[in-house]
CSV table of C-alpha atoms and ligand atoms in Angstrom, one decimal:
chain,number,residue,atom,x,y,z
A,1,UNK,CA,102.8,104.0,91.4
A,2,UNK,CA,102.5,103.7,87.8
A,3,UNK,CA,102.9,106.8,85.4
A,4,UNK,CA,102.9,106.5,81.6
A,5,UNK,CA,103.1,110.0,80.3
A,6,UNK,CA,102.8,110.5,76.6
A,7,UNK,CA,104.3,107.1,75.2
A,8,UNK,CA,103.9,106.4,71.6
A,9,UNK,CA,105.0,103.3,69.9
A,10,UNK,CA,105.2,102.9,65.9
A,11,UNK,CA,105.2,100.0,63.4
A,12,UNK,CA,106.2,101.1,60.2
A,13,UNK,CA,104.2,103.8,59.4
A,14,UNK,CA,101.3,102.8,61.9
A,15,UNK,CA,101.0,104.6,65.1
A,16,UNK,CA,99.3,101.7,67.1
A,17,UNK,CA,100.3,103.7,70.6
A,18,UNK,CA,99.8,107.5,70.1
A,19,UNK,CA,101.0,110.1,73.0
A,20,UNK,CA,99.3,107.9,75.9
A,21,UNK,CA,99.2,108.7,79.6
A,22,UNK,CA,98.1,106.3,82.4
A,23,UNK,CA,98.6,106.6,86.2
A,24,UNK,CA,97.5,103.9,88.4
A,25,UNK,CA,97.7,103.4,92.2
A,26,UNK,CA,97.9,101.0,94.5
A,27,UNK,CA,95.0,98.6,94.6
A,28,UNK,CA,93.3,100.0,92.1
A,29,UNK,CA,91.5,98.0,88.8
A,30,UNK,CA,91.6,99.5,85.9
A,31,UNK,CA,89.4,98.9,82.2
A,32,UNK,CA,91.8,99.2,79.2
A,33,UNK,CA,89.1,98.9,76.5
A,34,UNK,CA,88.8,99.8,72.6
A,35,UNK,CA,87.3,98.0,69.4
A,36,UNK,CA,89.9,95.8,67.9
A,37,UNK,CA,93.4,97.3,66.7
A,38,UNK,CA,92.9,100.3,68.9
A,39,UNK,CA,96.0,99.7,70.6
A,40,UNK,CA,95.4,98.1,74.2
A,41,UNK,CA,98.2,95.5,73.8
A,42,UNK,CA,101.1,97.3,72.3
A,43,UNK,CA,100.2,99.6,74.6
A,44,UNK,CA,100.5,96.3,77.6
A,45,UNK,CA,103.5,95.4,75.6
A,46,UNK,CA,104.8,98.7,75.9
A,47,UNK,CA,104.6,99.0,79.8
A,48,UNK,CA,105.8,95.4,80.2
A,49,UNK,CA,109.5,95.8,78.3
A,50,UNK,CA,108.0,93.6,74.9
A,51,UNK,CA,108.6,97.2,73.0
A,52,UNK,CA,110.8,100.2,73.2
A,53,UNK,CA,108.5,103.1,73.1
A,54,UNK,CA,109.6,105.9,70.5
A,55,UNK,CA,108.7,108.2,72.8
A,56,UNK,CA,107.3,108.8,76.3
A,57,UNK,CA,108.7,107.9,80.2
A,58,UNK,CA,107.1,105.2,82.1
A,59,UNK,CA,108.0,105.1,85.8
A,60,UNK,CA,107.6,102.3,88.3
A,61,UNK,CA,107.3,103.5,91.8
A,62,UNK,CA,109.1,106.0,91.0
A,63,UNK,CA,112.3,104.2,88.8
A,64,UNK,CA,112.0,104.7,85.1
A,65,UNK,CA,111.4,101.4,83.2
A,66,UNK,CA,110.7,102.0,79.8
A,67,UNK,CA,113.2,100.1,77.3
A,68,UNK,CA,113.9,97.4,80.2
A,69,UNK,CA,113.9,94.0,79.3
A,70,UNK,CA,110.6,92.1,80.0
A,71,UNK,CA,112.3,89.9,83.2
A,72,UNK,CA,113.5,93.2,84.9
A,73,UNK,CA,110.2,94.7,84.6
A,74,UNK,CA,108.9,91.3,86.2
A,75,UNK,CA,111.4,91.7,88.9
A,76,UNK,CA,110.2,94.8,89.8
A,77,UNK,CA,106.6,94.4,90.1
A,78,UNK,CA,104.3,94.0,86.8
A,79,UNK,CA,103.4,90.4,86.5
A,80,UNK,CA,100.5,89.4,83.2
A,81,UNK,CA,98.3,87.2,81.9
A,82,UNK,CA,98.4,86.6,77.6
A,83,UNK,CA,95.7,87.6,75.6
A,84,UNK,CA,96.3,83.4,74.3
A,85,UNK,CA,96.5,81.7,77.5
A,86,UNK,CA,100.6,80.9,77.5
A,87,UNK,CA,100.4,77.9,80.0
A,88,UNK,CA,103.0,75.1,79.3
A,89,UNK,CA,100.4,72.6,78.1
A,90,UNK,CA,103.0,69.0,78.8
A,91,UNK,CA,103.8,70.5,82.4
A,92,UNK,CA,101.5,70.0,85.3
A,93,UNK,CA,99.2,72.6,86.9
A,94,UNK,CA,101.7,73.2,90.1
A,95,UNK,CA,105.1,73.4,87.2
A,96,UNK,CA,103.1,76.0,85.5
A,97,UNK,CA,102.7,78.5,89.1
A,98,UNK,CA,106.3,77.4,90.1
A,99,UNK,CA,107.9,79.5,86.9
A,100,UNK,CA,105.7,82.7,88.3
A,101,UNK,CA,107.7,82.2,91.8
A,102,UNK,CA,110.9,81.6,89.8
A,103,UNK,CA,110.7,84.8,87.9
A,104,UNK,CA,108.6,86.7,90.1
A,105,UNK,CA,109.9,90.0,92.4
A,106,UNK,CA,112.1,88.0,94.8
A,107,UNK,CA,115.6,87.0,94.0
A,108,UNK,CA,117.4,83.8,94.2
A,109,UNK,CA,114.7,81.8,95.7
A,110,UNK,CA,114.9,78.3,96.0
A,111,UNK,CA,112.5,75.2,94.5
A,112,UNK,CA,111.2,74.4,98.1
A,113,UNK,CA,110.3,77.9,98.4
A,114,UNK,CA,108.4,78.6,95.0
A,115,UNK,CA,106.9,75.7,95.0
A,116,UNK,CA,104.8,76.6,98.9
A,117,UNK,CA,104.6,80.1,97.2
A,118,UNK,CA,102.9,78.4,94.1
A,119,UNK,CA,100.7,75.9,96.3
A,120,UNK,CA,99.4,79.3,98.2
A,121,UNK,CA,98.5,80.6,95.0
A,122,UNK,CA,96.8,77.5,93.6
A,123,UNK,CA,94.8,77.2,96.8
A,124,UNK,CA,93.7,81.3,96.5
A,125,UNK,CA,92.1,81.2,92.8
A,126,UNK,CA,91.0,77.4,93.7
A,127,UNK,CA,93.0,75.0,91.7
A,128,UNK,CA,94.6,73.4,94.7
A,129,UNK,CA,93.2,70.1,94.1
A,130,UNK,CA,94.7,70.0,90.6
A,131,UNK,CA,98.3,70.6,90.9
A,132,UNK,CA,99.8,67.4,89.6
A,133,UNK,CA,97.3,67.7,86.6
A,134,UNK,CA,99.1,68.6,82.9
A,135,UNK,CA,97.8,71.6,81.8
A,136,UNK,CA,96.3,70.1,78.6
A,137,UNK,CA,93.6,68.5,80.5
A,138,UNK,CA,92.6,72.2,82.0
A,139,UNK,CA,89.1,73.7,80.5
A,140,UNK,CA,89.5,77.3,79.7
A,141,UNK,CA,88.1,78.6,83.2
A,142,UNK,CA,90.7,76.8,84.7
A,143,UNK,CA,93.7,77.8,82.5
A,144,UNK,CA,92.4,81.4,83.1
A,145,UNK,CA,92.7,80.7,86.9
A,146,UNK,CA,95.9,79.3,86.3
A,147,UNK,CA,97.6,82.9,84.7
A,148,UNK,CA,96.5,84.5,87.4
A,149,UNK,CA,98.1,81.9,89.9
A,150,UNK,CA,101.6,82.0,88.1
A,151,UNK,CA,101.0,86.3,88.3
A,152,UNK,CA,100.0,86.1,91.9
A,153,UNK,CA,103.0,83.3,93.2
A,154,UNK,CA,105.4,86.5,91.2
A,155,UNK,CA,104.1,88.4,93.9
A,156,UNK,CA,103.9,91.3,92.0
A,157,UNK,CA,102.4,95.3,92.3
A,158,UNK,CA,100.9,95.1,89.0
A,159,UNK,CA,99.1,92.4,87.4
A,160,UNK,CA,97.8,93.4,83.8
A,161,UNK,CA,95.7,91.1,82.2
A,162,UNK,CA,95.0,91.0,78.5
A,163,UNK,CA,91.3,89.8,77.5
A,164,UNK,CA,91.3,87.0,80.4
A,165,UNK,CA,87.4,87.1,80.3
A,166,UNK,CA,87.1,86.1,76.5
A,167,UNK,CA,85.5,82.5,75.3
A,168,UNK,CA,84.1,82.7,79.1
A,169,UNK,CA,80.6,82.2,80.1
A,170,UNK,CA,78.6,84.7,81.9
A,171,UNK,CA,78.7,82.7,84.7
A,172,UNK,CA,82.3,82.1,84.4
A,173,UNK,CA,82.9,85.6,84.1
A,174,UNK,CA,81.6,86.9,87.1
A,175,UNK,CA,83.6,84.2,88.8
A,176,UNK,CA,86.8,85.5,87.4
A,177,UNK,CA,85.4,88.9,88.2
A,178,UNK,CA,85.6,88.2,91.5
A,179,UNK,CA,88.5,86.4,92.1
A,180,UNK,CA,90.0,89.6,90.3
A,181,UNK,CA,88.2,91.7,92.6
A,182,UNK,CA,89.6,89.5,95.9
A,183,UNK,CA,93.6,89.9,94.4
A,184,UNK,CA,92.7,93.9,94.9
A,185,UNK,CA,91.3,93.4,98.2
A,186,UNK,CA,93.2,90.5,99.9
A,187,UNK,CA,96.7,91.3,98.3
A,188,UNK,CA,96.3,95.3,97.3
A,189,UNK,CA,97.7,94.4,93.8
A,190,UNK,CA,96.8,96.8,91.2
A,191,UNK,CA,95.0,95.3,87.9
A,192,UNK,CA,95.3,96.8,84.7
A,193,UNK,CA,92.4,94.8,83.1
A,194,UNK,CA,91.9,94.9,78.7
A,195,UNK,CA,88.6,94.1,77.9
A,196,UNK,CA,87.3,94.2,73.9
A,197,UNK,CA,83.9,93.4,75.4
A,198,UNK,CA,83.1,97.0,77.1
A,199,UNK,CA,80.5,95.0,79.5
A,200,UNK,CA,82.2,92.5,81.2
A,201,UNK,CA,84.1,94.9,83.2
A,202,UNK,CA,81.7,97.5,83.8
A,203,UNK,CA,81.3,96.3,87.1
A,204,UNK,CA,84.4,95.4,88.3
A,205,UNK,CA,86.5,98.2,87.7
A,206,UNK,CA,87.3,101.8,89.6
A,207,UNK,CA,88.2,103.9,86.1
A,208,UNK,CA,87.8,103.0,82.9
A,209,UNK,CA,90.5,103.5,80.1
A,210,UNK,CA,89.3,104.4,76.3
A,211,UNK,CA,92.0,103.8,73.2
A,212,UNK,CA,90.6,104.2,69.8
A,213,UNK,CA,93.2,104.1,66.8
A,214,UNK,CA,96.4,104.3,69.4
A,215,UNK,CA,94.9,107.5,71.1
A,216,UNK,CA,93.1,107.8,74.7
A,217,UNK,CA,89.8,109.2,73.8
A,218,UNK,CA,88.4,108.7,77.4
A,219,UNK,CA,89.1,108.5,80.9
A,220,UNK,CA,86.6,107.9,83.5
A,221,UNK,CA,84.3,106.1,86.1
A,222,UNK,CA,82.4,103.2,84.4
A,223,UNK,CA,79.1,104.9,84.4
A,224,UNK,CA,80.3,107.8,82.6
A,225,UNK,CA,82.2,105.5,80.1
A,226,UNK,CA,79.1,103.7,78.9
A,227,UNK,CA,77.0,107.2,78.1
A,228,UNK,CA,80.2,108.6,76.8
A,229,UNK,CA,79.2,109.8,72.9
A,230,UNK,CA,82.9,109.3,71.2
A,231,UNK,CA,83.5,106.1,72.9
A,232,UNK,CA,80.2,104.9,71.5
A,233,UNK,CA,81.3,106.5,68.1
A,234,UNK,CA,84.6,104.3,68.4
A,235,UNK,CA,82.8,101.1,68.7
A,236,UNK,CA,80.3,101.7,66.0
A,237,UNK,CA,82.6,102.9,64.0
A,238,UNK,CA,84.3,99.6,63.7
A,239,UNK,CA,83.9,96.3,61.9
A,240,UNK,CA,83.7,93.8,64.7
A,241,UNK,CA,84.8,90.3,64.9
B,301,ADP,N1,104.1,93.4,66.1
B,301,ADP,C1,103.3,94.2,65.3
B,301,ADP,N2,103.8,94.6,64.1
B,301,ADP,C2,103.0,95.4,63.3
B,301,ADP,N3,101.8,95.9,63.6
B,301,ADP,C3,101.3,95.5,64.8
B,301,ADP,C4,102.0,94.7,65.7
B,301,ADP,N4,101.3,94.6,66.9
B,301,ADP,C5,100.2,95.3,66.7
B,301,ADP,N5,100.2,95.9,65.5
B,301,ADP,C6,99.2,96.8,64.9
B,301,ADP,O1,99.0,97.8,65.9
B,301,ADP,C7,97.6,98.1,66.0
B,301,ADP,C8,97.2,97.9,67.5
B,301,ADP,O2,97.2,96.5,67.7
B,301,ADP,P1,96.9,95.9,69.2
B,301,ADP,O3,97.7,96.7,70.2
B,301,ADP,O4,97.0,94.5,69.1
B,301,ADP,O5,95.3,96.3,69.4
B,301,ADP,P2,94.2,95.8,70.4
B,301,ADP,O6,94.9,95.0,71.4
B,301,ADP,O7,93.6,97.0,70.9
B,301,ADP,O8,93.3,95.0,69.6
B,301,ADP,C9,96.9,97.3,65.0
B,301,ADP,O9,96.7,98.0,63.9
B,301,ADP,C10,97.8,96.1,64.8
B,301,ADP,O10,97.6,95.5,63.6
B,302,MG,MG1,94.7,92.9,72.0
């Protein structure tokens, strides 16, 4: 459904994004992980029209997207969450999920429309009760749970989401977890999940992902991830924040 194959992205002299290849299918999660600077959101930026690789072809069921604007990539299928939680702070709760309709995969739909489509999505990750709400007043468990209902109301293939677990409790966390884990099995969406933290989606995902200085260093089931000797050379190797 999704096949990067051997993208690279430069800045300046830096190779932040060097030769990578993903694939991922339908309803599957995948861990994007890597101590800090390795890559994982150039590489999200990448895939999501925010850069023009250098190199590399990136296909979309089956249409090649890289170099497409951010919104046409939206259109057809890749919705995100920011690694800063973007949410219009002055606008409510229910505003917020209605711009993910707005500029989600369908065309031309209407305010009446987005605005069930964001209610649906409010009432799915729980914030249903706090629609008229500004966004400001939102702790960061809820503003978390907010990206993912302006993703989900763009009713997308693809929802990437870039360090949604950090400044979370552990409790919080495996909340989030699983409403992650219920947009796989309720809605099929695929999620392309960046961690920093190698733990917090240990559990949660079907393949794990390793970058280390722009390169993929390891690709594999989360067991085998966490015993795997260079990805545990990449993280010591590392000044963390
Ligand atoms: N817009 C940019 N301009 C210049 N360098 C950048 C830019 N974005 C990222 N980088 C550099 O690219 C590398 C990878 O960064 P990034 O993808 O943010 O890593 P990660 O998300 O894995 O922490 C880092 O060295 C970072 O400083
Ligand atoms: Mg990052």
């Amino acid at each position: 459904m999704l096949r990067v194959e051997g993208v690279t992205k430069k800045f300046g002299g830096l190779v932040a994004v060097d030769d990578v290849d993903v694939e991922i299918e339908k309803g599957e999660i995948v861990g994007l992980i890597g101590p800090n600077g390795a890559g994982k959101t150039t590489l999200f930026n990448v895939i999501s029209g925010v850069y023009t690789p250098e190199k590399g072809t990136i296909e979309l069921n089956g249409d090649p997207i890289a170099g497409h604007k951010p919104h046409e990539i939206a259109r057809k299928g890749i919705a995100r969450t920011f690694q800063t939680a973007r949410t219009f702070g002055e606008s409510s709760v229910l505003e917020n999920v209605i711009v993910g309709a707005i500029f989600g995969t369908s065309e031309n739909i209407d305010q009446e429309a987005a605005r069930d489509i964001a209610r649906t999505q409010l009432e799915f990750v729980g914030l249903d009760d706090r629609e008229g709400e500004e966004v400001s007043n939102l702790n960061i468990m809820d503003r978390k749970l907010l990206e993912l209902a302006r993703a989900l109301a763009a009713d997308p293939d693809f929802i990437f989401v870039d360090e949604i677990g950090s400044g979370l409790t552990p409790t919080e966390l495996d909340s989030l977890t699983q409403s992650l884990q219920q947009v796989r099995t309720d809605r099929n969406i695929s999620i392309l999940w960046i961690e920093h933290i190698m733990d917090a989606i240990m559990t949660a995902t079907d393949r794990i992902i390793v970058l280390n200085q722009g390169s993929k260093i390891a690709e594999d089931v989360p067991e085998s991830i966490r015993e795997n000797q260079k990805v545990q050379q990449a993280y010591l190797g590392v000044d963390d924040e």
